[in-house]
mmCIF file of C-alpha atoms in Angstrom:
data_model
loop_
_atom_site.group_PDB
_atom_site.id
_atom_site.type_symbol
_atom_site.label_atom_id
_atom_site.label_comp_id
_atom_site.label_asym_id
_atom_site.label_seq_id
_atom_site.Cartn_x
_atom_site.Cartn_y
_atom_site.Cartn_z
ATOM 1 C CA UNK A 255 -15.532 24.225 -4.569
ATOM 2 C CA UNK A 256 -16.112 20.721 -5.363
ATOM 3 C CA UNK A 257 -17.770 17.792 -3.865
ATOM 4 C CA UNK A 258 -15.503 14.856 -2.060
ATOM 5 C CA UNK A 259 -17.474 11.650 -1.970
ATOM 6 C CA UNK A 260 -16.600 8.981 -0.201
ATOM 7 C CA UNK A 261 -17.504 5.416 -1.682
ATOM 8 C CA UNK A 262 -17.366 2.527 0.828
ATOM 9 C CA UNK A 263 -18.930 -0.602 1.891
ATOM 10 C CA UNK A 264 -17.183 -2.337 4.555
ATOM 11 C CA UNK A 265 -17.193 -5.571 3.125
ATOM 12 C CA UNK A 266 -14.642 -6.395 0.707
ATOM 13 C CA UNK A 267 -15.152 -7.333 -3.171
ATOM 14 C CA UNK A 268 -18.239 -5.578 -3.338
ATOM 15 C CA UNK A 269 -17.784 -3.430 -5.945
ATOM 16 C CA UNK A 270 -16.022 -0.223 -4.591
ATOM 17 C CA UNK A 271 -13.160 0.295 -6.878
ATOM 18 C CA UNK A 272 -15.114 -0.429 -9.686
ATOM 19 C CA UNK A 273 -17.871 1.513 -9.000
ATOM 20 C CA UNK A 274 -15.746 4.369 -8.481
ATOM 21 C CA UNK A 275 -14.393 4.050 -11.867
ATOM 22 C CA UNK A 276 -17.163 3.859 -13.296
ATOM 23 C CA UNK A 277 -18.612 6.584 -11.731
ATOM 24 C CA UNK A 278 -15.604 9.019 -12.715
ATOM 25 C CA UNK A 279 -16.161 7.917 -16.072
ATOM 26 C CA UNK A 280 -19.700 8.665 -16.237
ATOM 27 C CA UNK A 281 -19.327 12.311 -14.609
ATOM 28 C CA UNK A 282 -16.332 13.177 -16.544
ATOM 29 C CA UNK A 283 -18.676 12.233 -19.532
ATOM 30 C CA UNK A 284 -21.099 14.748 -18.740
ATOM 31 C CA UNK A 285 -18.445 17.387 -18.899
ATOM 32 C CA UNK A 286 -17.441 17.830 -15.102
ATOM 33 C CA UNK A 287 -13.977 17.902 -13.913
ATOM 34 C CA UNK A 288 -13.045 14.497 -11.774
ATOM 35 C CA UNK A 289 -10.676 13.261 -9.941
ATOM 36 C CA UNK A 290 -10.705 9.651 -8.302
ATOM 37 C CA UNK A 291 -8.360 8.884 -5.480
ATOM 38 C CA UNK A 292 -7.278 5.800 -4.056
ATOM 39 C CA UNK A 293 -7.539 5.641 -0.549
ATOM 40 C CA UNK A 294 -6.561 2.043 -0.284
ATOM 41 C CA UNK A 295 -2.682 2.587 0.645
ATOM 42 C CA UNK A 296 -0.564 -0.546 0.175
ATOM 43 C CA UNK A 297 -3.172 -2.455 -1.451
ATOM 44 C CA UNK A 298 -4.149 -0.253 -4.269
ATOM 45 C CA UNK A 299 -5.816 -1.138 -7.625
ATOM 46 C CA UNK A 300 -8.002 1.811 -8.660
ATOM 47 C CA UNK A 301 -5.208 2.057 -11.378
ATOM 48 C CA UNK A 302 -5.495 -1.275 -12.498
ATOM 49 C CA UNK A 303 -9.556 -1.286 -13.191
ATOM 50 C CA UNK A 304 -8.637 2.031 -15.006
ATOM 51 C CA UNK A 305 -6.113 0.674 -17.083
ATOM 52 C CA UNK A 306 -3.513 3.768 -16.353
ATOM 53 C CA UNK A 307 -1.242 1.532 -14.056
ATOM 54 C CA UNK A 308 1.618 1.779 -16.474
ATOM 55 C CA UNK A 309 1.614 5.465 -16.193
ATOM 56 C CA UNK A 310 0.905 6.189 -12.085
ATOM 57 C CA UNK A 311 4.613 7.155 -11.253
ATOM 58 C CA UNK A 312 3.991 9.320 -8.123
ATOM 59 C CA UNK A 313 1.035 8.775 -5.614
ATOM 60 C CA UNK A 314 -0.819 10.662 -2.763
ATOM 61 C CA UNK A 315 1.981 9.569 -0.672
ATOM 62 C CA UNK A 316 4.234 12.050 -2.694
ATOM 63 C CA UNK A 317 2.004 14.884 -2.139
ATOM 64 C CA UNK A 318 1.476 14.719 1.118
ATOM 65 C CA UNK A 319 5.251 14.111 1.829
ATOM 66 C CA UNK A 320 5.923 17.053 -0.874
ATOM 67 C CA UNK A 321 7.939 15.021 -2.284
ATOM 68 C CA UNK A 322 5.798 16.301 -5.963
ATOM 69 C CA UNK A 323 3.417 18.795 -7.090
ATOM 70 C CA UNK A 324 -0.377 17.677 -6.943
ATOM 71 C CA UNK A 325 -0.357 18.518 -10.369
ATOM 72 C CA UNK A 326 2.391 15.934 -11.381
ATOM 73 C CA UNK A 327 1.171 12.855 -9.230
ATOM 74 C CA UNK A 328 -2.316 13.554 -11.279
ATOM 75 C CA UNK A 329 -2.300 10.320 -13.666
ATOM 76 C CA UNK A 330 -4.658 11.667 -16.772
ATOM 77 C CA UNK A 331 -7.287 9.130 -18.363
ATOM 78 C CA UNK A 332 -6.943 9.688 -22.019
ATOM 79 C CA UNK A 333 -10.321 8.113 -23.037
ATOM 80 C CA UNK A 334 -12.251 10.570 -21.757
ATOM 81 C CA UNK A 335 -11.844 14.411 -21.195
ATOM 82 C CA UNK A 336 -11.255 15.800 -17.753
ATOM 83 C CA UNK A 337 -10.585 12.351 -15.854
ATOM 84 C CA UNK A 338 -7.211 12.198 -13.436
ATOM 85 C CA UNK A 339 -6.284 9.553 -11.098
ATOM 86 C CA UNK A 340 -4.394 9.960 -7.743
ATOM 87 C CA UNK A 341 -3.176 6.349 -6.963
ATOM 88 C CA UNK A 342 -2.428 4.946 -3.560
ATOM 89 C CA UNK A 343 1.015 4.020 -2.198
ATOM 90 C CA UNK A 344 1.637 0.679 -2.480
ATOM 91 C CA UNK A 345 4.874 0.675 -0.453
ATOM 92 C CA UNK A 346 3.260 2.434 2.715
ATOM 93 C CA UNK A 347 0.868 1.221 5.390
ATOM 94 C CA UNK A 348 -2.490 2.883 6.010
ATOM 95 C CA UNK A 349 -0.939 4.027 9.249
ATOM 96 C CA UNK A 350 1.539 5.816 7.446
ATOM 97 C CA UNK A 351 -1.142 9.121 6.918
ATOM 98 C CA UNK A 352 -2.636 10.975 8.781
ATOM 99 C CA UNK A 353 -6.513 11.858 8.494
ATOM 100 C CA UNK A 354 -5.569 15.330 8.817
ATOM 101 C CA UNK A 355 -2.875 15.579 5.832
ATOM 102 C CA UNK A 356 -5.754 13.403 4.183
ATOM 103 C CA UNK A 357 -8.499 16.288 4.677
ATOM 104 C CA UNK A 358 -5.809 18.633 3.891
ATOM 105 C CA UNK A 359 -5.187 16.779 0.700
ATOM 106 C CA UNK A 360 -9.388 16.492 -0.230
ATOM 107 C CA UNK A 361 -10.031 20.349 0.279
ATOM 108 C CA UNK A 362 -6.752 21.013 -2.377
ATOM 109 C CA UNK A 363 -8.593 18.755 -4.439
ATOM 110 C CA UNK A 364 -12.276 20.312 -4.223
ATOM 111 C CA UNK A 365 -10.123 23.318 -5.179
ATOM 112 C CA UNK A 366 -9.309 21.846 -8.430
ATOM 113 C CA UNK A 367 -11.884 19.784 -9.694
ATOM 114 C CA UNK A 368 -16.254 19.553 -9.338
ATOM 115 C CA UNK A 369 -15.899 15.878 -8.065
ATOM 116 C CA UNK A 370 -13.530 13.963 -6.042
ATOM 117 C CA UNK A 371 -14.209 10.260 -5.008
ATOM 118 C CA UNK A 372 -12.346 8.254 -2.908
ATOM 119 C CA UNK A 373 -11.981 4.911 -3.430
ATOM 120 C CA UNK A 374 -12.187 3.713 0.144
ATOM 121 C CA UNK A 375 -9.937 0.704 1.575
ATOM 122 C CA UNK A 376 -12.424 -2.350 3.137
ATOM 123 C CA UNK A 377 -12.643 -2.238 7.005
ATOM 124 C CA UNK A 378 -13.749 0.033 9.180
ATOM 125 C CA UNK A 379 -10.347 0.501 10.689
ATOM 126 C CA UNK A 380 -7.809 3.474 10.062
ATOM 127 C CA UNK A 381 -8.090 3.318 6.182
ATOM 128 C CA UNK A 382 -11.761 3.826 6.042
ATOM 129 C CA UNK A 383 -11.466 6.889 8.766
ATOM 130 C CA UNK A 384 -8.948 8.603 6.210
ATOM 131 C CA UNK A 385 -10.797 7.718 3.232
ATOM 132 C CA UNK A 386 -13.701 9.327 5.189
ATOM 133 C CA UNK A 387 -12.746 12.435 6.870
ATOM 134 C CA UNK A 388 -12.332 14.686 3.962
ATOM 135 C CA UNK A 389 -15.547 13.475 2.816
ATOM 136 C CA UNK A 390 -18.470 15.683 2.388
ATOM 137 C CA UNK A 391 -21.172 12.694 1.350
ATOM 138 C CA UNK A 392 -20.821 8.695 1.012
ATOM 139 C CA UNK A 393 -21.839 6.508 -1.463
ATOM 140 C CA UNK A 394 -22.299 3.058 0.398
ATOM 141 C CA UNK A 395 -21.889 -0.176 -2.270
ATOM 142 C CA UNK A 396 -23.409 -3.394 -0.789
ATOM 143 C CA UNK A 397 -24.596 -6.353 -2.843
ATOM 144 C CA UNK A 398 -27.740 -8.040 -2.169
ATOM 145 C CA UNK A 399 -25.987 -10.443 0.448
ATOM 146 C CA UNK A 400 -26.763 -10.746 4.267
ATOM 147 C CA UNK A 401 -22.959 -10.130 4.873
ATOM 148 C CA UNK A 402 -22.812 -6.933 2.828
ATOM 149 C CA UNK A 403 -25.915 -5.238 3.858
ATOM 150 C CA UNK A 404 -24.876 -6.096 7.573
ATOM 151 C CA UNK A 405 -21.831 -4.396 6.921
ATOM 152 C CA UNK A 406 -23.149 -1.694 4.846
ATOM 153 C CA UNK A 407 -25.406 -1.073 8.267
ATOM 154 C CA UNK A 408 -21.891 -1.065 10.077
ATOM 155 C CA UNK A 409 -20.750 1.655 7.906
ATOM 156 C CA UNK A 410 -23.678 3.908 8.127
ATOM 157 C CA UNK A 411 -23.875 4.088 11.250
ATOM 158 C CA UNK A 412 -19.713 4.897 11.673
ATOM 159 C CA UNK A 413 -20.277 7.312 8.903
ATOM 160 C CA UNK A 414 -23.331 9.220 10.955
ATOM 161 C CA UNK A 415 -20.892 9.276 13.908
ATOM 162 C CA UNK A 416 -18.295 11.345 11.709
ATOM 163 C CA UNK A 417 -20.971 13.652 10.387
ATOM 164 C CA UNK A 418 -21.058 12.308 7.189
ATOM 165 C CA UNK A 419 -25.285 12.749 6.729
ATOM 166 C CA UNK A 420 -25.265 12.703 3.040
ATOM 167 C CA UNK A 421 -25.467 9.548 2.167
ATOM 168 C CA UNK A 422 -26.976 7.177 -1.045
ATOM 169 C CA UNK A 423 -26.619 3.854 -1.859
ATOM 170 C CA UNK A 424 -25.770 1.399 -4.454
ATOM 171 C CA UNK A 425 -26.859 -1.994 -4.602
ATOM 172 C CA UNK A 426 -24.499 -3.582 -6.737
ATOM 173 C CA UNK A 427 -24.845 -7.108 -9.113
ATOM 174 C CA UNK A 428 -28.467 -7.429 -8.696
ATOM 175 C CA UNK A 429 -29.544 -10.456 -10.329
ATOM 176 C CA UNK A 430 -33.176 -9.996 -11.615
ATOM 177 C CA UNK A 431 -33.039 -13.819 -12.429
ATOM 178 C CA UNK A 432 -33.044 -14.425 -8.792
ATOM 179 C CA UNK A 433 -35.107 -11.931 -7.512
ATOM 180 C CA UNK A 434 -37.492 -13.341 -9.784
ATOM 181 C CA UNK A 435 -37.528 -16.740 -8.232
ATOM 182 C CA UNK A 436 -37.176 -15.455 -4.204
ATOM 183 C CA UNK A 437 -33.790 -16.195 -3.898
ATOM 184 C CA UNK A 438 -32.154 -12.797 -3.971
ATOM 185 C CA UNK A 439 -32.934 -9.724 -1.990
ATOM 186 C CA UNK A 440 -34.811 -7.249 -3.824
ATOM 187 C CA UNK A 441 -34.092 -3.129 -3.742
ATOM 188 C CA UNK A 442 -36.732 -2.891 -2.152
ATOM 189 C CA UNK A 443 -35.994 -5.267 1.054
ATOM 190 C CA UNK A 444 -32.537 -3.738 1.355
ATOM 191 C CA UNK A 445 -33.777 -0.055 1.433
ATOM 192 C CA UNK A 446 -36.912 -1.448 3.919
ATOM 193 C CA UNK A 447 -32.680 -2.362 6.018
ATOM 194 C CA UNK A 448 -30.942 -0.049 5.365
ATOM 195 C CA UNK A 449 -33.255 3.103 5.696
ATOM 196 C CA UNK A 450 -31.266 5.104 3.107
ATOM 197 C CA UNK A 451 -31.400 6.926 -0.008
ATOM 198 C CA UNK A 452 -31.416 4.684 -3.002
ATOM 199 C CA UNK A 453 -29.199 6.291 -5.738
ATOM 200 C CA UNK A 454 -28.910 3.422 -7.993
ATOM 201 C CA UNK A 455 -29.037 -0.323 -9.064
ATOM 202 C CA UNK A 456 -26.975 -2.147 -10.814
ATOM 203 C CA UNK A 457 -27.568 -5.539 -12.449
ATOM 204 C CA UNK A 458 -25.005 -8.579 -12.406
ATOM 205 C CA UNK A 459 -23.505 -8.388 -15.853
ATOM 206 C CA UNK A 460 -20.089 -10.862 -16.236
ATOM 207 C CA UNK A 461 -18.872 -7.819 -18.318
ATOM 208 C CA UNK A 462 -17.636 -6.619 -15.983
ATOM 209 C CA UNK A 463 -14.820 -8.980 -15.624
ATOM 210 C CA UNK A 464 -14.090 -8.709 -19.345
ATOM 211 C CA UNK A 465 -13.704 -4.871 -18.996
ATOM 212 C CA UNK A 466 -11.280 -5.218 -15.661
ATOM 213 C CA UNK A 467 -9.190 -7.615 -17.740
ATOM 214 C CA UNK A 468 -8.744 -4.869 -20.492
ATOM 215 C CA UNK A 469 -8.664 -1.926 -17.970
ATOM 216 C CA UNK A 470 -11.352 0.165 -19.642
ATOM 217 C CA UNK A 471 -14.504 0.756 -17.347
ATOM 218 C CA UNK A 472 -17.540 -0.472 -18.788
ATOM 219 C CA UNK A 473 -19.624 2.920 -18.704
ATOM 220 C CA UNK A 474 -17.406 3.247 -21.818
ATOM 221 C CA UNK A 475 -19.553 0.867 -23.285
ATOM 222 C CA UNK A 476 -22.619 2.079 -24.934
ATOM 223 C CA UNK A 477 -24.980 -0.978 -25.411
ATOM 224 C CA UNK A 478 -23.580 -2.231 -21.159
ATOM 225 C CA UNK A 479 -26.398 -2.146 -19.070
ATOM 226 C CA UNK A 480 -24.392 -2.287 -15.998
ATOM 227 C CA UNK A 481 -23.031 0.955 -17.710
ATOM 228 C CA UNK A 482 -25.727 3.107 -18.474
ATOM 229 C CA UNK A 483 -26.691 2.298 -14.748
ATOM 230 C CA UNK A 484 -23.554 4.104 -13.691
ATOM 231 C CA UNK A 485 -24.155 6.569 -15.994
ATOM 232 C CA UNK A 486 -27.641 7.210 -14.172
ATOM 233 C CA UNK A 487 -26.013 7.344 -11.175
ATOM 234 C CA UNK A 488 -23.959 10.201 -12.353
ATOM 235 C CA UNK A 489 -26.969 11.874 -13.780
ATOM 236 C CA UNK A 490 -28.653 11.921 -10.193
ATOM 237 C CA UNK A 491 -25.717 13.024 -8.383
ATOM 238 C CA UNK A 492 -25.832 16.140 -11.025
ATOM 239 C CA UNK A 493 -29.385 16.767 -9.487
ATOM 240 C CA UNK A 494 -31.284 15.005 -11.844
ATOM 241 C CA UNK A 495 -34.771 13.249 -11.142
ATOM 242 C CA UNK A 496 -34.493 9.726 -12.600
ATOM 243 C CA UNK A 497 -36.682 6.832 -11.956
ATOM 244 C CA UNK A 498 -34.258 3.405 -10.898
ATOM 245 C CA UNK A 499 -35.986 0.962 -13.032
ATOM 246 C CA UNK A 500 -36.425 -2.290 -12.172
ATOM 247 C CA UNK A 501 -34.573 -5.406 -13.897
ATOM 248 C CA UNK A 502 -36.478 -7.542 -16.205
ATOM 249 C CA UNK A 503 -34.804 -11.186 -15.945
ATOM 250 C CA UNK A 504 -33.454 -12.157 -19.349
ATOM 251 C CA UNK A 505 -35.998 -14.214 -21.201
ATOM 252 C CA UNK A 506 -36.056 -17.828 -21.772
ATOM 253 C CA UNK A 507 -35.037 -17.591 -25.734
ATOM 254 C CA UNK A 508 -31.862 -14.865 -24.391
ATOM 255 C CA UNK A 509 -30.478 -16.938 -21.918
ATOM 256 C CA UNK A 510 -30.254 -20.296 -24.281
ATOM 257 C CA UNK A 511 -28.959 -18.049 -27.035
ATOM 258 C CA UNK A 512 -26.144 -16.939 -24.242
ATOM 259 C CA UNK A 513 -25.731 -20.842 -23.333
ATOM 260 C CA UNK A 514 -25.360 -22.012 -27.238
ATOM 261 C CA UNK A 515 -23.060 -19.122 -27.932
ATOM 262 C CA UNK A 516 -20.831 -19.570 -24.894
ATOM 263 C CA UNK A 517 -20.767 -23.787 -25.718
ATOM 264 C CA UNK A 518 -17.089 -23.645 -26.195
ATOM 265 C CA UNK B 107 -31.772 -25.927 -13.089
ATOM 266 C CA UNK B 108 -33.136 -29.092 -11.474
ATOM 267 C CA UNK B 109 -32.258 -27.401 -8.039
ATOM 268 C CA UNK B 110 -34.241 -24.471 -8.335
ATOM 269 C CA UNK B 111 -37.199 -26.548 -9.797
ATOM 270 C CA UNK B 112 -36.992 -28.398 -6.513
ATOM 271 C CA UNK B 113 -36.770 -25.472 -4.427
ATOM 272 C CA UNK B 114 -39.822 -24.191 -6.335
ATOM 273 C CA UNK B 115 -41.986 -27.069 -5.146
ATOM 274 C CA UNK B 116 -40.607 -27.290 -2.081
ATOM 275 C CA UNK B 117 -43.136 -25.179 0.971
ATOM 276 C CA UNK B 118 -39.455 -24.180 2.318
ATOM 277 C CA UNK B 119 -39.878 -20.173 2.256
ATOM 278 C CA UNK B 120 -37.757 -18.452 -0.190
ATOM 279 C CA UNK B 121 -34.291 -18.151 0.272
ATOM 280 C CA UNK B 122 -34.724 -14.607 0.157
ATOM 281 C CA UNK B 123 -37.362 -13.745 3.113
ATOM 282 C CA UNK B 124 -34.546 -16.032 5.017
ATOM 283 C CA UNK B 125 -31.898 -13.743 4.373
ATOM 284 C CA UNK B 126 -33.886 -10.756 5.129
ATOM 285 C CA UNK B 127 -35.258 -12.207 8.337
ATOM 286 C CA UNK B 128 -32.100 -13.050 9.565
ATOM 287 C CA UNK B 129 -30.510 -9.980 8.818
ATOM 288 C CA UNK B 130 -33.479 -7.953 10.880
ATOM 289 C CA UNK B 131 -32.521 -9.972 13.658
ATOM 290 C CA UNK B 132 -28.431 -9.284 13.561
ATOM 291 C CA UNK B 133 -29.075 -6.067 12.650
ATOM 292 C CA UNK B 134 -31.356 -5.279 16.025
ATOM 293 C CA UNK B 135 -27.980 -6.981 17.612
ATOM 294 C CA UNK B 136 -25.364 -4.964 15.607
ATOM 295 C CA UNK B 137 -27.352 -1.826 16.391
ATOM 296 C CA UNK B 138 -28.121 -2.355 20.482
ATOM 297 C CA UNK B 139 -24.787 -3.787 21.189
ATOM 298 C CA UNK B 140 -27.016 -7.060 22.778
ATOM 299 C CA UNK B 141 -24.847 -9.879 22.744
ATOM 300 C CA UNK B 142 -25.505 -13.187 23.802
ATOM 301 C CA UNK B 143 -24.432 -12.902 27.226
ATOM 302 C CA UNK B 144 -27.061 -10.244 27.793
ATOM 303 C CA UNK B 145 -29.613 -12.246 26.064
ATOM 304 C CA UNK B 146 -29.042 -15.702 28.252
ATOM 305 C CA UNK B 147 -28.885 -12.912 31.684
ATOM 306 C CA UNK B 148 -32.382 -11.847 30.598
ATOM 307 C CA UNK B 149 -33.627 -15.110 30.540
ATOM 308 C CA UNK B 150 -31.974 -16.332 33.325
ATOM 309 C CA UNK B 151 -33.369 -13.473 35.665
ATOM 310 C CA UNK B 152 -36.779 -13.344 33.880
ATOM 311 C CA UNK B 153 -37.539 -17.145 34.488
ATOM 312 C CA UNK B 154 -36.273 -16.425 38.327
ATOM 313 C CA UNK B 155 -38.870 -13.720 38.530
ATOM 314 C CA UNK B 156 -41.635 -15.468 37.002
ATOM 315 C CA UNK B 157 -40.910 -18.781 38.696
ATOM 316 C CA UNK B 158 -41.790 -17.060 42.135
ATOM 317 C CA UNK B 159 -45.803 -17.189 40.492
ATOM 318 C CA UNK B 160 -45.704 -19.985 38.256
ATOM 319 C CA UNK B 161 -44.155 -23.344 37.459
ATOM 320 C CA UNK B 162 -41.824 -23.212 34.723
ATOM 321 C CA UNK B 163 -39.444 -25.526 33.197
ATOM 322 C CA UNK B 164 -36.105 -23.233 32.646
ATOM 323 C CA UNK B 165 -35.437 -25.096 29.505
ATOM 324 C CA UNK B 166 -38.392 -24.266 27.730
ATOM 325 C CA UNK B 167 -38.002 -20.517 28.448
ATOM 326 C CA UNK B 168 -37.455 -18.679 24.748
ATOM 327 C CA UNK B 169 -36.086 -15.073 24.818
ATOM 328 C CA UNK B 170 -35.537 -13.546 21.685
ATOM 329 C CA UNK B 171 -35.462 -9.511 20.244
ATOM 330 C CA UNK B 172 -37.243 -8.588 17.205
ATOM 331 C CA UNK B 173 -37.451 -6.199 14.708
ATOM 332 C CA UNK B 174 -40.161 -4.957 13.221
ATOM 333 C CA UNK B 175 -40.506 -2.152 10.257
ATOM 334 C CA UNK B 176 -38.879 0.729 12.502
ATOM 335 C CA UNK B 177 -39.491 -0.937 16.021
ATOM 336 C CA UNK B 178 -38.281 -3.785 18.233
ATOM 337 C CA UNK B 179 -39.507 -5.974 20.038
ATOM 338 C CA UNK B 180 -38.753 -8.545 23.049
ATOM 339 C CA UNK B 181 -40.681 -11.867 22.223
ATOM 340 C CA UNK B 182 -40.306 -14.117 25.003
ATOM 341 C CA UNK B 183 -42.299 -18.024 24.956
ATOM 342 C CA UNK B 184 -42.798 -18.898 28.170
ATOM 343 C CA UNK B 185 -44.860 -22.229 28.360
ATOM 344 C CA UNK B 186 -47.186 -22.737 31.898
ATOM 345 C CA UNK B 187 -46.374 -26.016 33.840
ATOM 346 C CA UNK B 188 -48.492 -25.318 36.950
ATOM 347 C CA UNK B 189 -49.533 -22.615 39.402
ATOM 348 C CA UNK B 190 -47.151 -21.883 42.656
ATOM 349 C CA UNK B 191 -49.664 -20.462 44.678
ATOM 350 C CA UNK B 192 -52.949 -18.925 44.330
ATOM 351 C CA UNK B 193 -51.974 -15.430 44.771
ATOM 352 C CA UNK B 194 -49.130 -13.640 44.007
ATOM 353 C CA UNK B 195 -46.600 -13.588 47.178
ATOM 354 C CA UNK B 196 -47.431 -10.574 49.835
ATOM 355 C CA UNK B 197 -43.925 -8.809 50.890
#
């Protein structure tokens, strides 16, 4: 039986979608058997930051409607070994499913595969419950803005009331330039918040824009910070004991080598 | 570059301790269910009660909730105009 987690935020734009591809990635790297569903119905794009929209012909929609086999609506990542998708409808509302077809749906999954994740729709409304309630843990992604933390707080607490105790978080796009100066929360003020588990950090990198554009998570990348700190995430989820280091900010020589080499 | 030379000369505290601050305090409202309305009752009925043993000027009165680590707090500034009378009332 596997394990369905659940990453959400409340807040739009934080980093859900992406983090959820990246952490597929990184798990299927270590040799586990993934699947990453997009619980965003008619406003998917877990396919697109994947790169495999070309080839999503059937989505969860399908299954639960039996109008296809599991099997068949299972999109496969070629990059990496043992990676499916399971894309959203985009013709449906999130009204159109029910959270107990959903559940129904997660447990088939666990069946198949160690991990599922579910990319979860923003809100807190009907999209987020189904994205939730075949959930067995939560990753929350928040940012280190007042906006996103409040919501993250939002979330937690909604996710407690479901029974959903397992939970970790992700601070996503850190900037250790501006923690440096005082004008960005740190980890540590969020956790002092938030009162959860940290499970990892990950530093702004503009990357990550390049690697939406071409559709290939970043965690493919070997030398991408922002990367290897989703592949640490995976790492603790397996059980591992990993320190979350703390971002140096780029030095003073890096930063005006990035300025004269970006000129044009 | 010039701005955040400014800002570091500047004695305004860092943007930062702002945010967190100011999350604490929505948080503390997020997480009771206060609202406003409750808030401006509190003071309303707490400057009524206190008013029966000293002058106050309702204006002045300052009710706020606070958070602190893993507790809250009510912080209320309540400035002194005068004595009403020299013991408390006898009902």
């Amino acid at each position: 039986m596997g394990r369905a987690i659940v990453i959400t935020s409340g807040k739009g734009g934080v980093g859900k979608s992406t983090s959820t591809a990246n952490l597929g990635t990184a798990l299927a790297m270590l040799g586990r058997a993934v699947v990453v569903v997009d619980a965003d119905v008619g406003l998917r794009n877990l396919d697109i930051i994947m790169g495999l929209e070309s080839r999503v012909v059937y989505t969860s929609m399908d299954v639960i409607e039996g109008t296809c086999d599991i099997e068949k609506a299972l999109v496969k990542d070629r990059r990496v070994e043992n990676l499916r998708l399971l894309a959203a409808s985009q013709k449906n509302n999130k009204t159109d499913i029910q959270a107990k077809q959903m559940k129904e749906l997660c447990l088939e999954l666990k069946d198949m595969f160690d991990y599922v994740l579910i990319d979860s729709p923003a809100g807190i409304e009907q999209g987020f419950q189904n994205a939730s309630v075949g959930a067995d843990e939560a990753l929350i992604v928040t940012t280190p803005e007042v906006a996103a933390v409040r919501d993250a707080d939002r979330i937690i607490g909604l996710l407690q009331s479901m029974e959903i105790n397992d939970m970790n978080l992700v601070i996503n796009r850190l900037s250790p330039n501006m923690v440096k100066a005082g004008d960005m929360m740190n980890q540590q003020d969020i956790i002092d918040i938030l009162s959860i588990k940290l499970i990892g950090v990950i530093p702004e990198d503009q990357e990550m824009v390049v690697s939406t554009n071409r559709g290939l998570p970043l965690t493919h990348d070997r030398r991408s910070i922002a990367g290897d700190s989703f592949k640490r995430i995976a790492r603790r989820l397996e059980g591992e004991e990993l320190p979350i280091p703390t971002f140096k900010p780029e030095s003073w020589f890096g930063s005006l080598f990035d300025k004269l080499f970006n000129w044009g | 570059m010039f701005q955040r030379l400014m800002r570091a000369l500047s004695r305004e505290p860092k943007s930062k301790n702002v945010a967190k601050s100011r999350l604490k305090l929505i948080l503390v409202q997020d997480r009771l269910g206060v609202d406003e309305e409750l808030m401006k009752t509190l003071q309303v009925e707490l400057t009524d009660l206190l008013s029966r043993y000293f002058e106050l000027k309702p204006d002045y009165v300052e009710v706020d909730l606070l958070r602190e680590a893993d507790s809250m707090a009510l912080v209320a500034n309540i400035p002194i105009f005068g004595m009403k009378t020299r013991r408390p009332v006898q009902v």
